[in-house]
Amino acid sequence: MKRIQITSTAANEHGDGQKGISFTEENGEVVAQLVGAAAGVGERVKSDDLMEVSTATAAETAGKGEKPDQGTDAAGPGEKTGQGADARGENNDGQEIVTATLAFDPERKGVRSQAEGPSPERPAPVQLRLEVSACAATSTWVARLAGEADLGVVIRRGGFAGQRTALVRLRLPAACRIHASYMFSDWWTRPAFPARMADVPARTQFLLWERADGRFGCLVPLVNGDLRANLQGAAVTASFSSPANPGSPSLLAATGNAALQPAASPDSGGNTADDSFDPADLDVLVATEKSGLRTFGGALFVLGVGSNPYELVHTVFSKAIQTLSNTDSRAAVNYPVRGRNEKSYPDFFEYLGWCSWNAFYQQVHAAGLLQKAQEFKDQHLPVKWVLIDDGWSPVRDGLLTGFGADPQKFPGGLAPVIRQLKGELGVRWVGVWHAFTGYWGGIDPAAEEMKEVAKNLVTCAAGRTMPGFSPDAAFGFYHAWHRRLQGEGVDLLKVDNQGAVYYYARETEVIPKAASAWEYGLQASANLHFAGRLLNCMAMSMDVAWFWNSSNVARSSDDFYPSREGSAREHALQNVYNGLWFGEIAWPDWDMWWTVHPQAQYHQALRAVSGGPIYTSDPLEKTDAALLRPLVFADGRILRCDLPARPTRDTLFHLPKVFKVFNRVGASGIVGLFWAGDGEENQQTTVAVADVEGLGGASAGTRAASGAGAAPAYVLHEYYTGEHRLLNGDEELPVQLKPWEARVYSLVPLTVAASLRFAAVGLVNKIIAPRSVIQCELRASPALPEHQQGHAEHAQSLTPDTHTEPMQGQIERVQGRIVLYEGGRFLAYCSQRPAALSMSTKLREVRSEIAPDGVDAGLTSSTATLASHVAGVSWRWQDGWLEVEIPESAVQPVIEITW
């Protein structure tokens, strides 16, 4: 056995040791272990933090390694691995990074390449470099594979197999519970909860686990340079083989692009597939999808450990984005990768929309679109954008033949229809669908209009004609198309079938270069012609998602299937759990839905809490406007939450009978509960402040009714039942859900001003009530000496997420001012009966005193002449609850209250 030790000269903050990675080599395998003290944390890396990485040499004999004290420059210029070398580095966050490079130099020469026959007598080194960084709360590892090799060489078990794929095996610390998000198709992911790492499903793109010490681990594979990586358990790898290379461990299992059969291992004497793996073994499957490469390289994955799973996921994705941005020079396009919070949200998605797909499918036509828009107008339903989905383009044999519309379905083209939609029918934006590849089968190069862009097209190894795999070619194709669409009045795009880039690019171009070129061309053109209004669809494959540097909305589930009984549960499952990680890259879109459907209310609640777009696809004469009004304001703006919805912590690692989702609106929390049973049985669950991650911390400035130092107190309101009550920070409320029932709770923190406790819930005729509150302010004014009375600077100002200690002296009064987005049924909690209340809008004002019994005492004489403008206005206070009925036609009404 040969042992290689690589360390940094830097000690931790206590100066009690070095850190580094030790490598041991035995029987052709190399194991890398993190040793020493974590940088900048002041704590030693525990034994269960050790990470083993196994790979194989490019020959049957073991590779050679250089001892670090020889000063070998195995890492390339500037990355000395010698004993005296300083192997430290710093990332953009100021975290220390230890980098170690291990080179494999096979002794055997003339290894046969399946692609090219005997290879020349030359070394074929494969390098595995690990970067280790640590910060106060989270440790993060980054792994890269780089080197020179003939990818056609069949290497020993655990190495390259077939022509395109390699394997890196990780042995991770034992996991108590595991959450894996895997691709069940070429476009969509769903969660799995395996009992051990070895059973993690093939094509896993996100992995989160809980350890015995209560900390969490997170691993994300990358697509970068020449390489694409996926995860799967060692048991999955051992169960399959590649038909193209019988007898070797399958690495196509990671892509699912071949029929997989159990097969014999080359080293097992014809026995069944090798199962000599540890239950903690996880495989990183690495592919270029192109044969004959002499050099290759790219980042493989990011691995992190932390105490908070949500913060850990964010940290790991931030590190991944930073890594891809810093190391993407090998790709076709060297532009920065950006996460969701670094990109703008498209303006049209702030409003209610409608899509033609489930209404017309591929038989969409001009007359049907106009008829549906007329229905919305007749119902006074503020649908502000319309998407013309698949079926409008001219196609032949599944290939795109032109940039205009099908003349049979749109006799005058798109322009006349769009003019009518935007004119008398009140639609503000109109969009169209198109495929990433032109159409599902690609582009017809023989079509006259396609001949004009022939220089921007490529015929792939699969025989299909596509946009070219270079940034200029891709942009040239999309630009020609989008310029035509813009001229006809199109404002936005939905681009489908993005995950299929693998099928069209393989053996023509490495996937990262092909995907980045297409994404660059698409986004650049969408930014130029449509102000970036782009919806990505069938695009949950990280082949493409890692390259959205400006596009910021993407579907996060398979389609809404209105005719599949019970499909709402699967639809909810995918969207709820995919939001945990996919929401770090882009805003998840939970897809269109029907308002006339057995589970319509279930879907209504899902969209309300999602944080993303809300749009329907009801057929002609089917829209239930009453189901949409609680989701939108009168001008069509949706009441959208602040973040992508995510599963609550108590449901992260198992498939529950009730899906629990949390979100935020400012200082308030939102919790959605969705029945997810298997029959017709009711299901039990709970709702609590703790369900909303970070809610207690965000509202720490408030003071509970029971006094300083107590847990923060909240007002809880549920939309569907109308239930409202006070809830302490550590209290759990039991809830029972009937089949297909959903609940949406708002948790609003109480503010304390003097002896008054107050919380403005908002318009409770809307599902996300807190979003209707534009401003809420309390001002407590003390009784002052006579010579100081009237000086405004002595007043306190308190808002729901800030607190100032009461001023000394007797409190004379407390004044509240609440600004709402529009009129409706306003609910607030105030522990004391108001002495006076007034309401005003930009155009009118009414005032009324609150009678002792809490009933409206009527209009004062000074505003009696305006009574005809405020019909239906009423308010009452009872047992701490203040309700104000305001006409929905009111624009930004202001409620002023005096106690």
Short mmCIF file of C-alpha atoms in Angstrom, two decimals, residues 101-373:
data_model
loop_
_atom_site.label_atom_id
_atom_site.label_comp_id
_atom_site.label_asym_id
_atom_site.label_seq_id
_atom_site.Cartn_x
_atom_site.Cartn_y
_atom_site.Cartn_z
CA THR A 101 -4.67 16.82 -7.31
CA LEU A 102 -4.02 13.14 -7.89
CA ALA A 103 -2.75 11.93 -11.29
CA PHE A 104 -3.11 8.41 -12.66
CA ASP A 105 -0.34 7.28 -15.00
CA PRO A 106 -1.02 3.72 -16.22
CA GLU A 107 1.98 1.43 -16.72
CA ARG A 108 0.30 -0.69 -19.34
CA LYS A 109 0.68 0.57 -22.90
CA GLY A 110 -1.34 -0.12 -26.01
CA VAL A 111 -4.70 -0.31 -24.26
CA ARG A 112 -7.33 -1.03 -26.86
CA SER A 113 -9.90 1.64 -27.65
CA GLN A 114 -13.27 0.36 -28.72
CA ALA A 115 -13.58 3.42 -30.91
CA GLU A 116 -10.20 3.41 -32.62
CA GLY A 117 -8.44 0.11 -31.99
CA PRO A 118 -4.95 0.06 -30.43
CA SER A 119 -3.95 3.31 -28.83
CA PRO A 120 -0.43 4.71 -29.16
CA GLU A 121 2.08 4.07 -26.44
CA ARG A 122 1.47 7.14 -24.36
CA PRO A 123 0.32 7.81 -20.80
CA ALA A 124 -3.37 8.54 -20.30
CA PRO A 125 -3.51 10.34 -16.94
CA VAL A 126 -6.81 10.92 -15.17
CA GLN A 127 -6.80 13.51 -12.40
CA LEU A 128 -9.23 13.86 -9.54
CA ARG A 129 -8.98 17.15 -7.68
CA LEU A 130 -10.85 17.91 -4.49
CA GLU A 131 -11.34 21.41 -3.10
CA VAL A 132 -12.35 21.57 0.52
CA SER A 133 -13.71 24.72 2.11
CA ALA A 134 -15.29 25.39 5.47
CA CYS A 135 -17.21 28.24 7.03
CA ALA A 136 -18.87 28.86 10.37
CA ALA A 137 -22.11 26.99 9.64
CA THR A 138 -21.47 24.87 6.57
CA SER A 139 -18.62 22.88 5.08
CA THR A 140 -18.54 22.50 1.31
CA TRP A 141 -16.59 20.17 -0.94
CA VAL A 142 -16.13 20.57 -4.69
CA ALA A 143 -14.82 17.76 -6.91
CA ARG A 144 -13.48 18.04 -10.43
CA LEU A 145 -12.41 15.42 -12.92
CA ALA A 146 -9.75 16.47 -15.42
CA GLY A 147 -7.06 14.95 -17.57
CA GLU A 148 -6.27 13.27 -20.85
CA ALA A 149 -7.64 9.88 -21.82
CA ASP A 150 -9.22 8.03 -24.69
CA LEU A 151 -12.88 7.80 -23.65
CA GLY A 152 -13.20 4.71 -25.82
CA VAL A 153 -10.92 2.75 -23.48
CA VAL A 154 -12.69 0.24 -21.28
CA ILE A 155 -11.25 0.71 -17.83
CA ARG A 156 -11.63 -1.57 -14.84
CA ARG A 157 -14.77 -1.67 -12.79
CA GLY A 158 -15.43 1.78 -11.44
CA GLY A 159 -13.89 3.50 -14.44
CA PHE A 160 -14.89 4.37 -17.97
CA ALA A 161 -17.32 2.01 -19.65
CA GLY A 162 -18.48 2.00 -23.21
CA GLN A 163 -17.54 5.12 -25.08
CA ARG A 164 -18.87 8.00 -23.07
CA THR A 165 -19.14 7.43 -19.32
CA ALA A 166 -17.04 7.16 -16.14
CA LEU A 167 -17.71 6.46 -12.50
CA VAL A 168 -16.57 8.09 -9.26
CA ARG A 169 -17.68 6.32 -6.11
CA LEU A 170 -18.24 8.20 -2.84
CA ARG A 171 -18.56 6.58 0.54
CA LEU A 172 -20.55 9.06 2.60
CA PRO A 173 -21.16 9.08 6.36
CA ALA A 174 -24.10 6.94 7.38
CA ALA A 175 -27.41 8.69 6.76
CA CYS A 176 -30.44 8.37 9.00
CA ARG A 177 -32.85 9.73 6.41
CA ILE A 178 -32.42 10.52 2.71
CA HIS A 179 -34.19 12.76 0.22
CA ALA A 180 -33.28 12.23 -3.45
CA SER A 181 -34.76 14.11 -6.39
CA TYR A 182 -34.39 11.99 -9.52
CA MET A 183 -35.42 12.25 -13.15
CA PHE A 184 -38.29 9.84 -13.77
CA SER A 185 -38.37 11.07 -17.37
CA ASP A 186 -36.04 13.09 -19.54
CA TRP A 187 -37.74 16.32 -18.42
CA TRP A 188 -39.11 15.97 -14.87
CA THR A 189 -37.98 15.02 -11.38
CA ARG A 190 -39.78 13.72 -8.31
CA PRO A 191 -38.61 12.86 -4.79
CA ALA A 192 -37.60 9.46 -3.43
CA PHE A 193 -36.78 8.55 0.16
CA PRO A 194 -34.43 5.52 0.05
CA ALA A 195 -33.31 3.79 3.23
CA ARG A 196 -29.62 3.81 2.26
CA MET A 197 -27.28 5.62 -0.10
CA ALA A 198 -26.72 2.50 -2.17
CA ASP A 199 -30.38 2.63 -3.24
CA VAL A 200 -30.48 6.24 -4.41
CA PRO A 201 -32.35 6.14 -7.77
CA ALA A 202 -30.63 6.50 -11.10
CA ARG A 203 -30.46 9.99 -12.60
CA THR A 204 -30.62 11.73 -9.22
CA GLN A 205 -29.93 15.45 -9.53
CA PHE A 206 -30.24 16.55 -5.91
CA LEU A 207 -29.47 14.70 -2.69
CA LEU A 208 -30.15 15.75 0.90
CA TRP A 209 -29.68 13.57 3.94
CA GLU A 210 -29.82 13.75 7.72
CA ARG A 211 -26.99 12.31 9.76
CA ALA A 212 -26.92 10.67 13.18
CA ASP A 213 -25.43 13.80 14.74
CA GLY A 214 -28.43 15.88 13.62
CA ARG A 215 -26.54 17.69 10.88
CA PHE A 216 -27.45 17.51 7.21
CA GLY A 217 -25.55 16.72 4.04
CA CYS A 218 -26.30 17.95 0.54
CA LEU A 219 -24.79 16.87 -2.78
CA VAL A 220 -25.47 18.40 -6.19
CA PRO A 221 -23.96 17.04 -9.45
CA LEU A 222 -22.85 19.53 -12.07
CA VAL A 223 -22.81 19.93 -15.85
CA ASN A 224 -19.63 21.73 -16.82
CA GLY A 225 -16.81 21.85 -19.32
CA ASP A 226 -17.00 18.56 -21.24
CA LEU A 227 -18.80 16.59 -18.53
CA ARG A 228 -22.27 15.96 -17.19
CA ALA A 229 -22.76 14.20 -13.87
CA ASN A 230 -25.64 12.31 -12.30
CA LEU A 231 -25.96 10.42 -9.03
CA GLN A 232 -27.14 6.92 -8.22
CA GLY A 233 -26.61 4.35 -5.49
CA ALA A 234 -23.98 1.66 -5.83
CA ALA A 235 -26.68 -1.01 -5.71
CA VAL A 236 -28.29 0.56 -8.75
CA THR A 237 -24.99 0.59 -10.61
CA ALA A 238 -24.32 -3.04 -9.73
CA SER A 239 -27.74 -4.11 -11.01
CA PHE A 240 -27.34 -2.96 -14.60
CA SER A 241 -25.00 -3.14 -17.55
CA SER A 242 -24.72 -1.36 -20.84
CA PRO A 243 -25.97 -3.28 -23.91
CA ALA A 244 -23.23 -1.50 -25.88
CA ASN A 245 -20.60 -3.00 -23.59
CA PRO A 246 -21.93 -6.28 -22.13
CA GLY A 247 -20.38 -7.41 -18.92
CA SER A 248 -19.30 -4.01 -17.61
CA PRO A 249 -21.02 -2.01 -14.92
CA SER A 250 -23.61 0.22 -16.50
CA LEU A 251 -23.12 3.90 -16.48
CA LEU A 252 -26.01 4.51 -18.82
CA ALA A 253 -28.24 3.87 -15.83
CA ALA A 254 -27.54 7.45 -14.91
CA THR A 255 -29.14 8.73 -18.08
CA GLY A 256 -31.77 6.09 -18.59
CA ASN A 257 -31.20 6.22 -22.32
CA ALA A 258 -30.71 2.51 -22.88
CA ALA A 259 -32.59 -0.64 -22.01
CA LEU A 260 -30.84 -1.88 -18.89
CA GLN A 261 -30.33 -5.56 -18.16
CA PRO A 262 -28.58 -7.33 -15.27
CA ALA A 263 -25.22 -8.55 -16.48
CA ALA A 264 -22.07 -10.35 -15.41
CA SER A 265 -19.13 -8.43 -14.02
CA PRO A 266 -15.87 -8.69 -16.00
CA ASP A 267 -14.02 -9.64 -12.82
CA SER A 268 -16.54 -12.07 -11.41
CA GLY A 269 -15.91 -15.03 -13.69
CA GLY A 270 -19.30 -14.77 -15.35
CA ASN A 271 -21.29 -14.41 -12.17
CA THR A 272 -24.04 -11.85 -11.72
CA ALA A 273 -23.32 -8.16 -11.37
CA ASP A 274 -20.96 -7.21 -8.59
CA ASP A 275 -22.62 -6.27 -5.32
CA SER A 276 -19.51 -5.75 -3.23
CA PHE A 277 -20.51 -2.26 -2.18
CA ASP A 278 -21.12 -0.61 1.13
CA PRO A 279 -24.68 0.56 1.94
CA ALA A 280 -23.25 4.08 2.14
CA ASP A 281 -21.74 3.96 -1.37
CA LEU A 282 -22.98 6.52 -3.86
CA ASP A 283 -21.88 6.71 -7.48
CA VAL A 284 -21.27 9.88 -9.47
CA LEU A 285 -21.75 8.95 -13.11
CA VAL A 286 -19.80 11.20 -15.43
CA ALA A 287 -20.32 11.41 -19.19
CA THR A 288 -19.20 13.43 -22.18
CA GLU A 289 -21.68 11.74 -24.57
CA LYS A 290 -19.12 12.09 -27.33
CA SER A 291 -16.56 9.48 -28.36
CA GLY A 292 -12.96 10.00 -29.34
CA LEU A 293 -12.08 12.89 -27.04
CA ARG A 294 -8.38 13.13 -26.15
CA THR A 295 -8.82 15.67 -23.37
CA PHE A 296 -11.69 16.34 -21.06
CA GLY A 297 -12.46 18.17 -17.86
CA GLY A 298 -15.05 19.88 -15.73
CA ALA A 299 -16.50 20.23 -12.26
CA LEU A 300 -18.35 17.16 -11.02
CA PHE A 301 -20.29 17.98 -7.89
CA VAL A 302 -20.62 20.15 -4.79
CA LEU A 303 -20.99 18.53 -1.39
CA GLY A 304 -21.87 20.37 1.82
CA VAL A 305 -22.62 19.72 5.49
CA GLY A 306 -24.58 22.06 7.76
CA SER A 307 -27.01 22.29 10.64
CA ASN A 308 -29.97 23.87 8.80
CA PRO A 309 -31.20 21.98 5.71
CA TYR A 310 -32.65 25.02 3.95
CA GLU A 311 -29.59 27.18 4.52
CA LEU A 312 -27.41 24.26 3.48
CA VAL A 313 -29.25 23.80 0.17
CA HIS A 314 -28.85 27.49 -0.54
CA THR A 315 -25.15 27.42 0.35
CA VAL A 316 -24.45 24.38 -1.82
CA PHE A 317 -26.24 25.84 -4.83
CA SER A 318 -24.50 29.17 -4.33
CA LYS A 319 -21.18 27.35 -4.27
CA ALA A 320 -22.15 25.37 -7.37
CA ILE A 321 -23.08 28.56 -9.22
CA GLN A 322 -19.81 30.17 -8.20
CA THR A 323 -17.90 27.08 -9.27
CA LEU A 324 -19.54 26.91 -12.68
CA SER A 325 -19.03 30.62 -13.25
CA ASN A 326 -15.35 30.33 -12.40
CA THR A 327 -14.54 27.13 -14.28
CA ASP A 328 -16.70 27.20 -17.38
CA SER A 329 -13.94 28.34 -19.75
CA ARG A 330 -14.02 24.99 -21.55
CA ALA A 331 -17.68 25.42 -22.49
CA ALA A 332 -18.90 26.99 -25.70
CA VAL A 333 -20.20 30.04 -23.87
CA ASN A 334 -18.29 31.59 -21.02
CA TYR A 335 -21.03 33.63 -19.34
CA PRO A 336 -21.81 33.79 -15.63
CA VAL A 337 -24.29 31.39 -14.08
CA ARG A 338 -26.88 33.11 -11.90
CA GLY A 339 -29.27 31.87 -9.24
CA ARG A 340 -32.91 32.80 -8.87
CA ASN A 341 -32.35 35.66 -6.46
CA GLU A 342 -29.83 37.25 -8.84
CA LYS A 343 -32.31 37.51 -11.72
CA SER A 344 -35.47 39.54 -12.24
CA TYR A 345 -38.96 38.07 -12.21
CA PRO A 346 -40.83 38.58 -15.53
CA ASP A 347 -43.45 41.32 -15.26
CA PHE A 348 -46.33 39.48 -16.93
CA PHE A 349 -46.15 36.65 -14.38
CA GLU A 350 -47.33 39.08 -11.72
CA TYR A 351 -50.78 38.87 -13.35
CA LEU A 352 -53.42 36.24 -14.02
CA GLY A 353 -53.04 34.33 -17.28
CA TRP A 354 -54.63 31.68 -19.46
CA CYS A 355 -53.02 29.05 -21.71
CA SER A 356 -54.65 27.31 -24.66
CA TRP A 357 -53.17 23.83 -24.09
CA ASN A 358 -55.80 21.94 -22.07
CA ALA A 359 -58.56 23.88 -23.79
CA PHE A 360 -57.62 23.07 -27.40
CA TYR A 361 -54.44 20.98 -27.27
CA GLN A 362 -52.87 21.00 -30.76
CA GLN A 363 -56.13 22.12 -32.40
CA VAL A 364 -55.79 25.70 -31.20
CA HIS A 365 -57.24 28.27 -33.63
CA ALA A 366 -57.90 31.99 -33.89
CA ALA A 367 -61.67 31.90 -33.38
CA GLY A 368 -61.38 29.80 -30.22
CA LEU A 369 -58.86 32.17 -28.66
CA LEU A 370 -61.09 35.19 -29.28
CA GLN A 371 -64.16 33.40 -27.96
CA LYS A 372 -62.36 32.47 -24.73
CA ALA A 373 -61.07 36.02 -24.22
#
